[in-house]
Short mmCIF file of C-alpha atoms in Angstrom, two decimals:
data_model
loop_
_atom_site.label_atom_id
_atom_site.label_comp_id
_atom_site.label_asym_id
_atom_site.label_seq_id
_atom_site.Cartn_x
_atom_site.Cartn_y
_atom_site.Cartn_z
CA MET A 63 24.63 17.51 23.57
CA LYS A 64 23.47 15.47 20.59
CA HIS A 65 21.53 17.04 17.73
CA ARG A 66 18.01 15.60 17.98
CA ILE A 67 16.33 14.67 14.68
CA VAL A 68 12.68 13.62 14.79
CA VAL A 69 11.12 12.08 11.69
CA VAL A 70 7.32 12.08 11.72
CA GLY A 71 6.01 9.31 9.46
CA ALA A 72 7.68 6.08 8.35
CA GLY A 73 6.46 5.69 4.81
CA TYR A 74 8.82 5.67 1.83
CA ALA A 75 9.92 9.29 2.39
CA GLY A 76 10.29 9.15 6.15
CA ALA A 77 11.90 5.72 6.44
CA CYS A 78 14.33 6.22 3.55
CA THR A 79 15.37 9.67 4.76
CA ALA A 80 15.89 8.45 8.32
CA GLU A 81 18.09 5.58 7.10
CA THR A 82 20.09 7.91 4.86
CA LEU A 83 20.69 10.30 7.75
CA ALA A 84 21.71 7.40 10.00
CA ARG A 85 24.32 6.32 7.45
CA ARG A 86 25.73 9.80 6.86
CA LEU A 87 25.69 11.24 10.38
CA SER A 88 27.69 10.10 13.36
CA PRO A 89 25.68 8.57 16.23
CA VAL A 90 28.09 10.35 18.56
CA ASP A 91 26.71 13.72 17.45
CA THR A 92 23.12 12.92 16.40
CA GLU A 93 20.06 11.11 17.72
CA ILE A 94 17.35 10.05 15.24
CA THR A 95 13.81 9.17 16.32
CA VAL A 96 11.06 8.02 13.95
CA VAL A 97 7.43 8.38 15.00
CA ASN A 98 4.82 6.29 13.22
CA ALA A 99 1.23 5.37 14.06
CA VAL A 100 1.61 1.69 13.18
CA PRO A 101 4.50 -0.73 13.79
CA ASP A 102 4.61 -1.94 10.18
CA PHE A 103 6.07 -0.48 7.01
CA VAL A 104 3.22 0.06 4.55
CA GLN A 105 4.19 -0.42 0.90
CA ARG A 106 1.86 2.23 -0.37
CA LEU A 107 2.96 1.88 -3.99
CA ARG A 108 1.63 -1.69 -3.92
CA LEU A 109 -1.69 -1.12 -2.16
CA HIS A 110 -3.55 -1.47 -5.47
CA ARG A 111 -2.44 -5.11 -5.43
CA LEU A 112 -3.83 -5.55 -1.93
CA ALA A 113 -7.17 -4.10 -3.09
CA ALA A 114 -7.25 -6.60 -5.96
CA GLY A 115 -6.80 -9.59 -3.65
CA GLN A 116 -3.06 -10.11 -3.59
CA GLU A 117 -0.92 -10.29 -0.47
CA ILE A 118 1.85 -7.76 0.04
CA GLU A 119 4.56 -7.88 2.64
CA ALA A 120 4.33 -5.55 5.66
CA PRO A 121 7.73 -5.78 7.39
CA LYS A 122 8.08 -4.64 10.98
CA LEU A 123 9.72 -1.24 11.32
CA THR A 124 11.92 -2.65 14.09
CA ASP A 125 13.37 -5.00 11.47
CA VAL A 126 13.64 -2.22 8.87
CA PHE A 127 15.65 -0.03 11.26
CA ALA A 128 17.63 -2.84 12.88
CA GLY A 129 21.30 -1.99 13.19
CA THR A 130 20.87 1.66 12.19
CA GLY A 131 20.68 3.20 15.65
CA ILE A 132 17.31 4.77 14.79
CA ARG A 133 14.82 4.96 17.64
CA LEU A 134 11.24 4.00 16.83
CA ARG A 135 8.24 5.45 18.65
CA VAL A 136 4.93 3.83 17.70
CA ALA A 137 2.49 6.65 18.39
CA ARG A 138 0.18 9.12 16.70
CA VAL A 139 1.26 12.74 16.36
CA THR A 140 -1.32 15.12 17.80
CA ALA A 141 0.51 18.46 17.74
CA VAL A 142 3.72 20.21 16.72
CA ASP A 143 5.00 23.27 18.57
CA PRO A 144 7.70 24.95 16.45
CA GLU A 145 8.43 27.61 19.07
CA ARG A 146 9.15 25.08 21.82
CA ARG A 147 10.45 22.57 19.25
CA THR A 148 8.34 19.71 20.56
CA VAL A 149 6.12 17.04 19.04
CA THR A 150 3.16 15.81 21.09
CA VAL A 151 2.28 12.13 20.62
CA ALA A 152 -0.42 9.78 21.87
CA ASP A 153 0.05 6.05 22.38
CA ALA A 154 -1.15 3.19 24.55
CA ASP A 155 0.91 4.49 27.47
CA GLY A 156 -0.67 7.93 27.36
CA GLY A 157 1.83 9.65 25.07
CA GLY A 158 3.98 12.66 25.84
CA GLU A 159 6.33 15.12 24.15
CA LEU A 160 9.45 14.67 22.06
CA GLY A 161 11.95 17.51 21.79
CA TYR A 162 13.77 18.13 18.52
CA ASP A 163 16.40 20.29 16.91
CA THR A 164 15.46 19.25 13.38
CA LEU A 165 12.00 18.00 12.40
CA LEU A 166 11.17 16.08 9.22
CA TYR A 167 7.42 16.07 8.58
CA ALA A 168 6.65 13.09 6.32
CA LEU A 169 3.11 12.03 7.20
CA GLY A 170 2.22 11.77 3.51
CA SER A 171 -1.26 12.21 2.06
CA ARG A 172 -4.66 10.57 2.15
CA GLY A 173 -7.55 9.90 -0.19
CA ALA A 174 -9.73 12.90 -1.02
CA ASP A 175 -13.27 12.88 -2.43
CA HIS A 176 -13.02 16.57 -3.48
CA GLY A 177 -16.58 17.13 -2.28
CA VAL A 178 -18.13 14.90 -4.96
CA PRO A 179 -21.64 13.96 -3.69
CA GLY A 180 -21.82 10.28 -2.72
CA ALA A 181 -18.08 9.62 -3.01
CA ALA A 182 -17.42 9.49 0.74
CA GLU A 183 -20.33 7.10 1.30
CA HIS A 184 -20.02 4.77 -1.69
CA ALA A 185 -16.52 4.99 -3.21
CA PHE A 186 -13.27 3.29 -2.17
CA ASP A 187 -9.67 4.46 -2.26
CA VAL A 188 -6.30 2.74 -2.01
CA ALA A 189 -4.42 5.51 -0.21
CA ALA A 190 -3.92 3.47 2.98
CA ARG A 191 -3.93 -0.18 4.01
CA PRO A 192 -7.32 -0.09 5.83
CA SER A 193 -9.02 1.67 2.92
CA ALA A 194 -7.45 -0.70 0.37
CA LEU A 195 -8.91 -3.67 2.24
CA ARG A 196 -12.47 -2.34 1.79
CA PRO A 197 -12.70 -2.86 -2.02
CA ARG A 198 -10.93 -6.20 -1.55
CA GLU A 199 -13.66 -7.37 0.83
CA ARG A 200 -16.32 -6.14 -1.58
CA LEU A 201 -14.80 -7.96 -4.57
CA ASP A 202 -14.19 -11.12 -2.56
CA GLY A 203 -17.83 -11.11 -1.45
CA LEU A 204 -19.05 -10.88 -5.04
CA ALA A 205 -16.71 -13.72 -6.07
CA ARG A 206 -17.96 -16.00 -3.27
CA GLN A 207 -21.56 -15.39 -4.32
CA GLY A 208 -20.72 -16.07 -7.95
CA GLU A 209 -21.94 -12.62 -8.92
CA GLY A 210 -20.42 -10.34 -11.49
CA GLY A 211 -20.34 -6.58 -11.44
CA ARG A 212 -18.84 -3.42 -12.82
CA VAL A 213 -15.84 -1.66 -11.35
CA LEU A 214 -15.43 2.03 -12.13
CA VAL A 215 -11.97 3.48 -11.50
CA VAL A 216 -11.97 7.29 -11.34
CA GLY A 217 -8.60 8.76 -12.25
CA ASP A 218 -6.15 7.76 -14.96
CA GLY A 219 -2.88 8.42 -13.12
CA LEU A 220 -0.49 5.64 -12.18
CA THR A 221 -2.61 4.59 -9.19
CA GLY A 222 -5.80 4.42 -11.25
CA ILE A 223 -4.17 2.52 -14.13
CA GLU A 224 -2.44 0.01 -11.86
CA THR A 225 -5.58 -0.55 -9.78
CA ALA A 226 -7.67 -1.19 -12.89
CA THR A 227 -5.01 -3.53 -14.25
CA GLU A 228 -4.73 -5.62 -11.09
CA ILE A 229 -8.50 -5.92 -10.68
CA THR A 230 -8.84 -6.99 -14.31
CA VAL A 231 -6.18 -9.68 -13.93
CA SER A 232 -7.76 -10.94 -10.71
CA ALA A 233 -11.23 -11.08 -12.26
CA SER A 234 -9.88 -12.95 -15.31
CA GLN A 235 -8.19 -15.55 -13.11
CA GLN A 236 -11.36 -16.03 -11.06
CA HIS A 237 -13.40 -16.42 -14.25
CA LEU A 238 -11.07 -19.12 -15.58
CA HIS A 239 -11.05 -20.89 -12.21
CA ARG A 240 -14.85 -20.98 -12.09
CA ALA A 241 -14.97 -22.20 -15.70
CA ARG A 242 -12.77 -25.17 -14.79
CA ARG A 243 -14.79 -26.03 -11.70
CA ARG A 244 -18.07 -26.07 -13.61
CA GLU A 245 -16.86 -28.78 -15.98
CA PRO A 246 -15.26 -31.53 -13.84
CA ARG A 247 -13.25 -34.18 -15.62
CA PRO A 248 -10.95 -37.07 -14.66
CA CYS A 249 -7.63 -35.82 -13.38
CA ALA A 250 -5.68 -37.75 -15.98
CA ALA A 251 -7.66 -36.34 -18.90
CA SER A 252 -6.59 -33.33 -20.92
CA PRO A 253 -9.11 -30.58 -21.80
CA PRO A 254 -10.67 -30.95 -25.24
CA PRO A 255 -8.94 -28.79 -27.85
CA ALA A 256 -12.07 -26.71 -28.45
CA ARG A 257 -12.50 -25.94 -24.73
CA LEU A 258 -8.82 -25.16 -24.33
CA ALA A 259 -9.05 -22.74 -27.22
CA ARG A 260 -12.06 -21.03 -25.61
CA LEU A 261 -10.23 -20.62 -22.31
CA THR A 262 -7.15 -19.30 -24.06
CA GLU A 263 -9.19 -16.79 -26.02
CA THR A 264 -10.97 -15.65 -22.84
CA TRP A 265 -7.61 -15.05 -21.17
CA ARG A 266 -6.28 -13.11 -24.15
CA ARG A 267 -9.35 -10.86 -24.24
CA HIS A 268 -9.22 -9.98 -20.55
CA LYS A 269 -5.51 -10.03 -19.81
CA PRO A 270 -4.18 -6.43 -19.77
CA ASP A 271 -0.82 -5.38 -21.11
CA THR A 272 1.50 -5.17 -18.10
CA THR A 273 4.76 -4.92 -20.04
CA ALA A 274 4.90 -1.19 -19.42
CA HIS A 275 4.90 -1.59 -15.64
CA ARG A 276 8.21 -0.62 -14.09
CA PRO A 277 9.23 -0.19 -10.46
CA MET A 278 8.74 3.37 -9.24
CA VAL A 279 11.04 5.25 -6.89
CA THR A 280 9.76 8.22 -4.95
CA ARG A 281 11.68 10.85 -3.07
CA PRO A 282 10.63 13.49 -0.58
CA ARG A 283 9.43 16.74 -2.06
CA SER A 284 11.73 19.67 -1.44
#
């Protein structure tokens, strides 16, 4: 009988671990199943870009696991029974149970308001794709109305710094775009030197320093 490995969660930790196991273990002796609530791979480390108005790729998990022998179950985990070694899932077909010999629990984390009054009702987070789209819709609405506003980012960790940086860059680009539209000119004409200097200075004032940004690699916690 094959050794059944069930990986709950297909984020960076779950997907990368499942692929590593598939490479190192023989499919003759092992069976790997990944359970995830959505069919797409969410690039959580880039969700701050989504919140700021950029598009980020969301590859299908079937493509991510293609050729690995990994089984994908798109479903939501509702219970884990360690004594019976089963995982209960719910999906469009009604769900069921998955038996396992080894279970990897990699459902990740979510945004927390820590009980701060008003945070749950009025603040945004970028911990998941749906929640990252909420500030994006808010900022897009202000841009369409030509209104400005203040953005307060609470937290100065990597997520907070990168979110503030991306929003600042996006706002600067929108400001320059609106400045150009308000002063139409013949297509063949070049901007006057004084106006070009003003635009350049505006960009320099608002453009953050992104030279320190480097790709980040995460690994499952032991």
